[in-house]
CSV table of C-alpha atoms and ligand atoms in Angstrom, one decimal:
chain,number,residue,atom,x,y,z
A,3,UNK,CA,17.9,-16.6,4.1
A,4,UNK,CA,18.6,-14.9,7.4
A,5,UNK,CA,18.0,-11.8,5.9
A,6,UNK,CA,14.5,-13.1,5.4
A,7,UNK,CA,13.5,-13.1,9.0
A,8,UNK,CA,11.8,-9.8,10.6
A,9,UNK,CA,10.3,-9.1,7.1
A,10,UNK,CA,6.4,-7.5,7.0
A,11,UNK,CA,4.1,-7.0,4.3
A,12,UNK,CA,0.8,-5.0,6.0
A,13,UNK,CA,-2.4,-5.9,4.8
A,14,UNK,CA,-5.1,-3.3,3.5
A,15,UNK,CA,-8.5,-4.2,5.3
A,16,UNK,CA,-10.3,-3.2,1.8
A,17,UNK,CA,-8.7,-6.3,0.1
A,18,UNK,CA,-11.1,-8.6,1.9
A,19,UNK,CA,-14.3,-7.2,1.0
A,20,UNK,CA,-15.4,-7.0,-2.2
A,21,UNK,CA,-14.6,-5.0,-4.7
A,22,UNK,CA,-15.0,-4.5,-8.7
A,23,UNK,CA,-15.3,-2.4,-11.8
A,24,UNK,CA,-17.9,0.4,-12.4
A,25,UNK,CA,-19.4,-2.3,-14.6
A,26,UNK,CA,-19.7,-5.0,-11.7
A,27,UNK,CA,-19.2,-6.0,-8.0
A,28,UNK,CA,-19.1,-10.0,-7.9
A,29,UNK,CA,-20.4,-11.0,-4.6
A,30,UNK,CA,-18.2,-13.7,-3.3
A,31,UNK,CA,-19.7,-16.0,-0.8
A,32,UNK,CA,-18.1,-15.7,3.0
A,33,UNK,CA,-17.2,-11.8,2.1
A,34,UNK,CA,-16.8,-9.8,5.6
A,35,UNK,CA,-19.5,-8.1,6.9
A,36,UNK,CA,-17.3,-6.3,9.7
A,37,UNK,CA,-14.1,-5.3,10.2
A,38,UNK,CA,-13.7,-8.1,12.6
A,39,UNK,CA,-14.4,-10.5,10.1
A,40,UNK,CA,-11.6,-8.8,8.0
A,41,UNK,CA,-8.9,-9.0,10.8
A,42,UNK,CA,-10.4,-12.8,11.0
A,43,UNK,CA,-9.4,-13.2,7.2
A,44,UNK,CA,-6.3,-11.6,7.5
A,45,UNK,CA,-5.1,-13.7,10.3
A,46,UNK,CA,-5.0,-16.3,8.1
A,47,UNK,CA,-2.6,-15.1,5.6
A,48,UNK,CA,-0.3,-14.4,8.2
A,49,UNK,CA,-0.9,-18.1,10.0
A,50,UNK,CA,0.1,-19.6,7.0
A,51,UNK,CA,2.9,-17.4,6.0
A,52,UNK,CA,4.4,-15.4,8.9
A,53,UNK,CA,4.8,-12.1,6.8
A,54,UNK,CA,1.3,-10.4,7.4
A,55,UNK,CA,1.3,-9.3,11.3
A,56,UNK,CA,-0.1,-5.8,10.3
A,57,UNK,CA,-3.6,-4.9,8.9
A,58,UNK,CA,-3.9,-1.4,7.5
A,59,UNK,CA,-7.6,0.8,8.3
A,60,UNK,CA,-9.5,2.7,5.9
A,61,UNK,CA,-12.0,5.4,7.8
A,62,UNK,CA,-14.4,5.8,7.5
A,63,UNK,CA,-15.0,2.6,6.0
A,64,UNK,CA,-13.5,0.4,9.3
A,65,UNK,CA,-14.8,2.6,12.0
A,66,UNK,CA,-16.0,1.1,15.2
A,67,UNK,CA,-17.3,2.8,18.3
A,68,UNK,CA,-14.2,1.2,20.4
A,69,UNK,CA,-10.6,0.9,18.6
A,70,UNK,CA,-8.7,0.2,22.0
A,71,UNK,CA,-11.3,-3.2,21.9
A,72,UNK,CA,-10.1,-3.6,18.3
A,73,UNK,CA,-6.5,-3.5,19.0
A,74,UNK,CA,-7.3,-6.2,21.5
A,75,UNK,CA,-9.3,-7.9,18.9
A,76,UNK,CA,-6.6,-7.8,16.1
A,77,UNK,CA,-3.8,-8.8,18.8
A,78,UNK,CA,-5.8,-11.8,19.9
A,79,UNK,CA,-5.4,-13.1,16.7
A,80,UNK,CA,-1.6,-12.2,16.6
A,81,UNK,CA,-2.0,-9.3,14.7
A,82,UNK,CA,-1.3,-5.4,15.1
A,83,UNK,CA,-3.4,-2.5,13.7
A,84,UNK,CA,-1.0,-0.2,10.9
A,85,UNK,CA,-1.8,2.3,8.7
A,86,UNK,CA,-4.6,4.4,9.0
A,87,UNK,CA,-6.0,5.9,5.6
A,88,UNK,CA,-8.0,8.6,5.1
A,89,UNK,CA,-11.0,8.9,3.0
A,90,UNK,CA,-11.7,12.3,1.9
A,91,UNK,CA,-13.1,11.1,-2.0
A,92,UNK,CA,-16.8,9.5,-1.4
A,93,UNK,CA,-18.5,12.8,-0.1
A,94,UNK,CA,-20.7,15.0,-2.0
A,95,UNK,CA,-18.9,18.2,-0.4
A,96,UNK,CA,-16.1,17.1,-2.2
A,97,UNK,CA,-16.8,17.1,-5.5
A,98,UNK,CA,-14.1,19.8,-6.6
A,99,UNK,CA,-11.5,18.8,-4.0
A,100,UNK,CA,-10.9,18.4,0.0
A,101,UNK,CA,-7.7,19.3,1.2
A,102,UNK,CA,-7.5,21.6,-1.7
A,103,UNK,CA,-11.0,23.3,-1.8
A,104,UNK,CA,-11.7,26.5,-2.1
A,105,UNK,CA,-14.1,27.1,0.6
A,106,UNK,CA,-12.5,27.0,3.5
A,107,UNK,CA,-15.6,25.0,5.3
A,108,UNK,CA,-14.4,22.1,2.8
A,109,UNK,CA,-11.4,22.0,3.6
A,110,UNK,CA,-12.1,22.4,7.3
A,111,UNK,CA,-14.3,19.3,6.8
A,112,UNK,CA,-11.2,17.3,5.1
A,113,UNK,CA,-8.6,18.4,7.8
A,114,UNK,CA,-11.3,17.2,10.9
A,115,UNK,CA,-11.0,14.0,9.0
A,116,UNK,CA,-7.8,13.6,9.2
A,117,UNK,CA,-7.8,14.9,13.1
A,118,UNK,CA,-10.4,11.9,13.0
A,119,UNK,CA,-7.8,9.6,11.8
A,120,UNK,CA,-5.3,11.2,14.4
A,121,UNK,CA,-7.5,10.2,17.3
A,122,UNK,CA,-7.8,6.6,15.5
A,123,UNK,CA,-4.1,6.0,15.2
A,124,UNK,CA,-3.5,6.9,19.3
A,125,UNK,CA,-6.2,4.7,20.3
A,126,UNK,CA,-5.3,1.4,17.8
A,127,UNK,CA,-1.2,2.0,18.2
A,128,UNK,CA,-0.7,3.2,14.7
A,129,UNK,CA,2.5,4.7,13.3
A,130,UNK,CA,1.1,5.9,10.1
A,131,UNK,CA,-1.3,8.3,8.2
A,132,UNK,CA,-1.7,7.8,4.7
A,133,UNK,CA,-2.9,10.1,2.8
A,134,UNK,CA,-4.2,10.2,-0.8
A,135,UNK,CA,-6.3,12.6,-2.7
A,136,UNK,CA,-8.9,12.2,-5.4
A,137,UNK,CA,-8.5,15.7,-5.7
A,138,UNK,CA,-8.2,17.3,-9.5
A,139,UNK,CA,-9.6,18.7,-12.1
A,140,UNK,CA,-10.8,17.2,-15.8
A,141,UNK,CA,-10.3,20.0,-17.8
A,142,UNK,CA,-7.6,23.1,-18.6
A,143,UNK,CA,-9.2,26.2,-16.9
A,144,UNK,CA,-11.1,24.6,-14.4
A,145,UNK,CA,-8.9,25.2,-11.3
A,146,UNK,CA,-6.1,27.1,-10.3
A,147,UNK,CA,-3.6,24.6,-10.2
A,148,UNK,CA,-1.4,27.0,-8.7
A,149,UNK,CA,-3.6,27.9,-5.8
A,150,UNK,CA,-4.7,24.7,-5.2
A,151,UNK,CA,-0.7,23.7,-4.1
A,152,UNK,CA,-1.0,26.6,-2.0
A,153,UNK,CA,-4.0,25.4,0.1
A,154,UNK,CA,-3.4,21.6,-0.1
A,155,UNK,CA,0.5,23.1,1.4
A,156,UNK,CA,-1.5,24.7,4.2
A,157,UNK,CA,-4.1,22.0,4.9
A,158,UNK,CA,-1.4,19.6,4.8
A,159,UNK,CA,0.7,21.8,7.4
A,160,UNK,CA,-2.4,21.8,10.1
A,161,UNK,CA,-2.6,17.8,9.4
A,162,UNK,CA,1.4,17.6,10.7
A,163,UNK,CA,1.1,19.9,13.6
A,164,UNK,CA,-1.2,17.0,15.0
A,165,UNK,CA,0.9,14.2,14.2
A,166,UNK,CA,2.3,12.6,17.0
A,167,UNK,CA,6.0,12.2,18.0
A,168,UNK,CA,5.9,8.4,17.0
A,169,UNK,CA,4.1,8.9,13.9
A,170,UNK,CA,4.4,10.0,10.4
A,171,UNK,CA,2.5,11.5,7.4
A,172,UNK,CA,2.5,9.3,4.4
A,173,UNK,CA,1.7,11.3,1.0
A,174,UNK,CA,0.7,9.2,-1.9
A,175,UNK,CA,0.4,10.4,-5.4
A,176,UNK,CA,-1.4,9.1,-8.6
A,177,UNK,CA,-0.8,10.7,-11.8
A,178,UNK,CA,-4.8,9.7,-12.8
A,179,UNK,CA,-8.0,9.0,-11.9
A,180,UNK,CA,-10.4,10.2,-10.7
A,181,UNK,CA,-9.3,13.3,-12.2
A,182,UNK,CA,-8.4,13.5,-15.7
A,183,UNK,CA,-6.7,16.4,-16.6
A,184,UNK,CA,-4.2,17.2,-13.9
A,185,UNK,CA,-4.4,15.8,-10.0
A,186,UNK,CA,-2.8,17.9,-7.5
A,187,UNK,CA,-0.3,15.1,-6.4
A,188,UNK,CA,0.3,13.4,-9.3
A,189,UNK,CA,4.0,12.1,-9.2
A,190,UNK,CA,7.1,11.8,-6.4
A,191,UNK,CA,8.2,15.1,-7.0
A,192,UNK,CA,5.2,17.0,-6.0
A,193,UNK,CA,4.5,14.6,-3.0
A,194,UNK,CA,8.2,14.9,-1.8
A,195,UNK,CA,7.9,18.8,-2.3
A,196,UNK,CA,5.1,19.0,0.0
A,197,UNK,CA,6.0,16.5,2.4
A,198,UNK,CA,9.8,17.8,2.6
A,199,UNK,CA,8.0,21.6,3.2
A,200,UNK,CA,6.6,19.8,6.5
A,201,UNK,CA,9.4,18.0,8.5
A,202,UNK,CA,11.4,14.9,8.9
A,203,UNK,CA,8.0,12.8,9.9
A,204,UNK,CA,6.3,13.7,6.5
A,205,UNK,CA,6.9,11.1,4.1
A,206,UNK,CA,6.2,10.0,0.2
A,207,UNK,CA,4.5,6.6,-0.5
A,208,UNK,CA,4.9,5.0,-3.4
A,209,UNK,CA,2.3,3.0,-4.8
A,210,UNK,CA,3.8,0.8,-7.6
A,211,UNK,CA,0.5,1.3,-9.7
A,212,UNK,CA,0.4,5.0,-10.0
A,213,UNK,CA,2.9,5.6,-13.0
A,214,UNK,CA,2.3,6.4,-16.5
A,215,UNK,CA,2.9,3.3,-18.3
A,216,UNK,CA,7.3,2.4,-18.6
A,217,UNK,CA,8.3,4.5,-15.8
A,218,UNK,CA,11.6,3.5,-14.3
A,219,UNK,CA,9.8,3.1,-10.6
A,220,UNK,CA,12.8,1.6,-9.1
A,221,UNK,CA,14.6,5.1,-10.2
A,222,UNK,CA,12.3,6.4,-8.3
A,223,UNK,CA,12.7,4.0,-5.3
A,224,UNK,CA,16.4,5.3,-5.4
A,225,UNK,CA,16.1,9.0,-5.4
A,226,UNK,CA,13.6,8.7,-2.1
A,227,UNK,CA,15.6,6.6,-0.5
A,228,UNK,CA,18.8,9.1,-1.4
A,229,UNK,CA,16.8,11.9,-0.3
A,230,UNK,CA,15.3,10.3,2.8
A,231,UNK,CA,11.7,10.3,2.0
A,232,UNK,CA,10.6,7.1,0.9
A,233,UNK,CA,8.2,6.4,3.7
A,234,UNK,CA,5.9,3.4,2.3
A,235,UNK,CA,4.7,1.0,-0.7
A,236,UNK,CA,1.5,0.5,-1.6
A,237,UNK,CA,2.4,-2.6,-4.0
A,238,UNK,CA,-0.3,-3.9,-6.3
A,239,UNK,CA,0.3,-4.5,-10.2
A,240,UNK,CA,-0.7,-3.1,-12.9
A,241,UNK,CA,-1.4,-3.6,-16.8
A,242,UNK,CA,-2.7,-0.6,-18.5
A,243,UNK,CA,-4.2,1.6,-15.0
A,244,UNK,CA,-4.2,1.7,-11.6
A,245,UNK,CA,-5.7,-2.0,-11.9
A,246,UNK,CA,-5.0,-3.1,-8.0
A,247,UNK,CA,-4.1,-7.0,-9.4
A,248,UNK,CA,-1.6,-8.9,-7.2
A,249,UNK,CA,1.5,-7.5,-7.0
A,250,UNK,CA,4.4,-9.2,-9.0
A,251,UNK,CA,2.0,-11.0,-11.5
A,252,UNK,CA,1.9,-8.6,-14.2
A,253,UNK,CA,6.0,-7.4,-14.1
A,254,UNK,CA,7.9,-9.7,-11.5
A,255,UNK,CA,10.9,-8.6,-13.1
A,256,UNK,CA,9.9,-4.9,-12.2
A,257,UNK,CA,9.1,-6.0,-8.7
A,258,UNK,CA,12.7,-7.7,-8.8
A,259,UNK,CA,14.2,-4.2,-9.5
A,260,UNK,CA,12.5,-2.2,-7.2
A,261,UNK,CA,13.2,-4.6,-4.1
A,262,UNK,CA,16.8,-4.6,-5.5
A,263,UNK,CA,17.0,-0.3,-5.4
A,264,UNK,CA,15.6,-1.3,-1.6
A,265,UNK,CA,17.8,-3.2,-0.6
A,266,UNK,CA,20.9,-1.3,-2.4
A,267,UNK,CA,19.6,1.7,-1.2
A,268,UNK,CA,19.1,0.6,2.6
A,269,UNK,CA,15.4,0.4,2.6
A,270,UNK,CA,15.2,-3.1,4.3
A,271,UNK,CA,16.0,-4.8,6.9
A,272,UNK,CA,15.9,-4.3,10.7
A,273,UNK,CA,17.1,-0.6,10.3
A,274,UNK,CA,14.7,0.5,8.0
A,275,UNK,CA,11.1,2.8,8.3
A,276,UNK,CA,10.2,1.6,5.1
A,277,UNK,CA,6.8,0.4,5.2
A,278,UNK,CA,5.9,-2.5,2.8
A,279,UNK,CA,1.7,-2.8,2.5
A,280,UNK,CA,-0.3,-4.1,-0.3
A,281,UNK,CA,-3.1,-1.9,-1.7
A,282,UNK,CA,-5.3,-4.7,-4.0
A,283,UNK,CA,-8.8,-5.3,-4.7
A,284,UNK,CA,-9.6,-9.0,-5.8
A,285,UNK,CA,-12.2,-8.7,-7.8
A,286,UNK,CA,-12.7,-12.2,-9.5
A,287,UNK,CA,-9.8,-14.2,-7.6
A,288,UNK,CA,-10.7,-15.8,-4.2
A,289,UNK,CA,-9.8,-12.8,-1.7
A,290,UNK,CA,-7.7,-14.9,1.2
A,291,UNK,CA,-5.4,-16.8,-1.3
A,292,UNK,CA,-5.2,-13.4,-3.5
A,293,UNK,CA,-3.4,-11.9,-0.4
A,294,UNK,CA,-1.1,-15.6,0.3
A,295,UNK,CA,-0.1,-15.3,-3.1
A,296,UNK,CA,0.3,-11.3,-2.7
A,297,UNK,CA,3.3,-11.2,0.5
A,298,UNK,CA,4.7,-14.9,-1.2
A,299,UNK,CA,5.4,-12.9,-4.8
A,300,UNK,CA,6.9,-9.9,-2.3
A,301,UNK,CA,9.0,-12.2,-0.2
A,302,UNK,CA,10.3,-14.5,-3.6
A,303,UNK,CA,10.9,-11.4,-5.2
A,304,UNK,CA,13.2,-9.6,-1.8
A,305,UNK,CA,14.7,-13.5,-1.8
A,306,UNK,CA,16.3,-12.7,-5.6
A,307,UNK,CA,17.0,-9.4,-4.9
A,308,UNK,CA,19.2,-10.2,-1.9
A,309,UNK,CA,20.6,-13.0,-4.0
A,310,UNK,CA,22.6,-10.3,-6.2
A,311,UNK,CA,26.1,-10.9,-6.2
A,312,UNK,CA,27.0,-6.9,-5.6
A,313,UNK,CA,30.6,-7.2,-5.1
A,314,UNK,CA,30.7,-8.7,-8.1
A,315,UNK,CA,28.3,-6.1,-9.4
A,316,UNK,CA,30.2,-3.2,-8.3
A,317,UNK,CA,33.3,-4.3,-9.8
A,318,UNK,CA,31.5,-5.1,-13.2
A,319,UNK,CA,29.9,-1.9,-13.2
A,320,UNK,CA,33.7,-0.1,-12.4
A,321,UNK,CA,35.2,-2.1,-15.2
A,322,UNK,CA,32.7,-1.0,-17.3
A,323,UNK,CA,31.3,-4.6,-18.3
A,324,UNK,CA,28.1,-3.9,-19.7
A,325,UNK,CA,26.9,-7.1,-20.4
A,326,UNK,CA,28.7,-8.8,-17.3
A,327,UNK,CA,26.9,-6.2,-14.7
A,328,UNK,CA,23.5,-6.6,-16.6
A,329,UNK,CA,24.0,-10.7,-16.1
A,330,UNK,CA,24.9,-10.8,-12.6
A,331,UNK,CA,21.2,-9.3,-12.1
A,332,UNK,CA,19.8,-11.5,-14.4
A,333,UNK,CA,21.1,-14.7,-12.7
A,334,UNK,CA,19.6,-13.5,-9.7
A,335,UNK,CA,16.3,-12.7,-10.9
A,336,UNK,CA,16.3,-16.2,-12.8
A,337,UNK,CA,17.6,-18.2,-9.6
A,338,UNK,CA,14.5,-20.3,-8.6
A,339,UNK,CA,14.4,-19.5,-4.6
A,340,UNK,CA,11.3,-21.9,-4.2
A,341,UNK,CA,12.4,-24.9,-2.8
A,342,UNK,CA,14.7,-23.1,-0.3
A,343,UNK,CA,11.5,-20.9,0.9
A,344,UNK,CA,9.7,-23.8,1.5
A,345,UNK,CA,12.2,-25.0,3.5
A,346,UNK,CA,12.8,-21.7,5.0
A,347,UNK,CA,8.8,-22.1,6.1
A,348,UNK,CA,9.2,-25.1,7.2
A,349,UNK,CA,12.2,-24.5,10.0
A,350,UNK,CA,10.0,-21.9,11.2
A,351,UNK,CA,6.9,-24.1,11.8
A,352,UNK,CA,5.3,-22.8,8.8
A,353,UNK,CA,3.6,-25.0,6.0
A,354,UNK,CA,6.0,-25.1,3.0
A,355,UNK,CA,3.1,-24.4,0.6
A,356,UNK,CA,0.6,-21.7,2.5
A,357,UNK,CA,-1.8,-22.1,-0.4
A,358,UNK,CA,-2.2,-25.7,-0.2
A,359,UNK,CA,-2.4,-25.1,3.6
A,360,UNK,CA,-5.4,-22.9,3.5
A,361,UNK,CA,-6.8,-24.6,0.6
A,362,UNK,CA,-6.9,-27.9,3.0
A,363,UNK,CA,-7.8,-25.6,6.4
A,364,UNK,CA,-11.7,-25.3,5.6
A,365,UNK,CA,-11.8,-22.2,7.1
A,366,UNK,CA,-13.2,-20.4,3.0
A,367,UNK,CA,-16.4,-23.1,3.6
A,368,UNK,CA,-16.7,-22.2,7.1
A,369,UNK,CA,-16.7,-18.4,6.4
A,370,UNK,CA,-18.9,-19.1,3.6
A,371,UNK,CA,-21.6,-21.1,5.7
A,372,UNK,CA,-21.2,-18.8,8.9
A,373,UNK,CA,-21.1,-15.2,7.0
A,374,UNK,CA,-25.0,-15.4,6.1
A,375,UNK,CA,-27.2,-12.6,6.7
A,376,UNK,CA,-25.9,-9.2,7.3
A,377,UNK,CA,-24.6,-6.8,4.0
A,378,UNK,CA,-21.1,-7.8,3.0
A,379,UNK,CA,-18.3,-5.6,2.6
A,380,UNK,CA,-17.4,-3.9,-0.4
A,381,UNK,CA,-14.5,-1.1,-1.5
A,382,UNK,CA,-16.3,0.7,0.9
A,383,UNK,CA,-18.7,0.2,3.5
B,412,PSV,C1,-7.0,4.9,-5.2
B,412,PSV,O1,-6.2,4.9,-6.3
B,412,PSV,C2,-6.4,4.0,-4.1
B,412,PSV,O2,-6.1,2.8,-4.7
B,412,PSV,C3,-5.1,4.6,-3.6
B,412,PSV,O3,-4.0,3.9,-4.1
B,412,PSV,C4,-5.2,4.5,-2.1
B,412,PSV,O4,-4.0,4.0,-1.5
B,412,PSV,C5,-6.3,3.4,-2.0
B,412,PSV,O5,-7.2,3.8,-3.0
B,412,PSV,C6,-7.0,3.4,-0.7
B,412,PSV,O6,-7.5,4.7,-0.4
B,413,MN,MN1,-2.5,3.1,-2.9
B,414,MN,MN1,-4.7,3.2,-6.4
């Protein structure tokens, strides 16, 4: 349990508006209208749990005119600004790519953003840029793949030189969408080949739904952390794409497994970089609880994962006892932390169920009758 304490799970700013399919946005009464009313939202989650003191920025989505005010804001209500993302996928100059464009005024355009972002992160404090492409193409022929890891390796290089000696680039990858036929960061290897080509403050993050369907992930987890290059977690879940659901509801067992390869492989804990952050969109679950249940499934989940026996593993695994080795994991994913959470809460001055808590707090009908007037947020704006 005391390995427990000191643990954060950042929350994205985009999970409180709303969000959708291409078929529907359901408006939800009490949405956010500003980013203020965002960090408002995601104070609570962290009120109720204590593993939330970090809320990540999307730009150009949460600009404001003043981030050093914003800062204050977010630390008024115990809270401290994290990752910044860039947005380089919603303009019209960057229909065929950003970072990886062929005219050089494009990619020009992409790499002021991300100076943009640069100046964000020195005003509001924060350590990270993250950056993920929508760039691609849909069909064989269309690009030069080739080239276009040639020019994202150069725009990536002019990003790095700006990036500050207490920061670090964060490179994502997604082997899909919204590109089709081949995106030009679509798995680990080509995000740590570009980010290892730039220096020790480039990273890879890892964002648990961006793998084709039955990837080992925590194999993954276990050769960045061997390599020294796992830099964050986006976690989110996923059934059949990159579906954004809450993160251990659709494979707890694979969320088990990866916190396990984290822990084994030294990503946790006071000593660690690894940055843990959501990346979800509720779209028909009520947003504030979507995110208590979101950091509870993450801290359950690190709770078993700590709970392996691995002396005993190790020496089942150097005996060669298959079946032995294989239970000892199983008896800690199966061990029921629950009622020891609770109580863990509870010592800390925390309520032992944080969605009861917020359920009984009011604050969802007080949003909901203050929040009128105004155009709520979406994935987006
Ligand atoms: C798009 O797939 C995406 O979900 C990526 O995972 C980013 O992290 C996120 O949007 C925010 O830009
Ligand atoms: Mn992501
Ligand atoms: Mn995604």
């Amino acid at each position: 349990m005391a390995q427990l304490e000191g643990q954060v799970i950042e929350l994205p700013s985009w999970a409180f508006g709303n969000s959708g399919t291409r078929f529907k946005v359901f408006g939800t009464p009490g949405t956010p209208r500003t980013i203020q009313e965002k960090i408002s939202d995601a104070a609570q989650v962290h009120q109720v749990t204590g593993l939330s003191p970090k809320v990540a920025l999307h730009i150009p989505w949460d600009k404001v005119e003043d981030y050093s005010a914003l800062r204050e804001f977010a630390g008024d209500k115990g809270l401290a600004l994290g990752t910044v993302n860039s947005n380089t996928f919603q303009d019209d100059a960057y229909k065929f790519g950003s970072l990886t464009h062929l005219d050089p005024k494009v990619r020009q355009m992409a790499i002021d953003h991300h100076f943009e972002c640069i100046d964000v992160m020195n005003q509001t404090g924060s350590e990270d840029l993250k950056i993920w492409l929508a760039d691609g193409t849909n069909y064989p022929g269309q690009g030069d793949i080739r080239g276009r890891q040639d020019r994202l390796a150069d725009s990536l290089a002019k990003i790095y030189a700006r990036i500050g000696e207490n920061q670090r680039l964060v490179l994502e990858y997604k082997f899909f969408e919204p590109a089709f036929y081949h995106t030009d960061v679509p798995d680990w290897g080509t995000s740590y080949a570009q980010v290892a080509a730039l220096g020790d403050r480039a990273m890879v993050c890892l964002d648990t739904g961006h793998h084709a369907p039955g990837t080992n992930i925590e194999f993954i987890v276990a050769q960045l952390l061997r390599l020294g290059k796992l830099g964050s977690f986006d976690f989110n879940s996923r059934f059949y794409a990159d579906d954004d659901l809450i993160v251990g509801a659709a494979d707890p067992f694979q969320l088990f497994r990866i916190l396990y390869e984290v822990i084994r492989g030294g990503g946790y804990g006071p000593d660690s970089t690894v940055a843990f952050m959501l990346d979800q969109c509720h779209n028909v679950e009520e947003k504030i609880p979507g995110q208590i249940r979101s950091v509870l499934n993450v801290q359950e989940m690190t709770a078993r994962a700590l709970s392996v026996d691995r002396t005993a593993l190790t020496a089942a695994q150097e005996a060669g006892d298959v079946l032995g080795a294989n239970g000892i994991m199983m008896d800690a994913f199966y061990s029921d932390v629950r009622t020891d959470l609770a109580a863990w809460r509870e010592s800390r001055g925390l309520p032992a169920d944080p969605m009861k808590a917020f359920a009984a707090s009011g604050y969802q009908a007080k949003i909901a009758a203050d929040r009128v007037g105004g155009t709520q947020a979406g994935w987006g704006a």
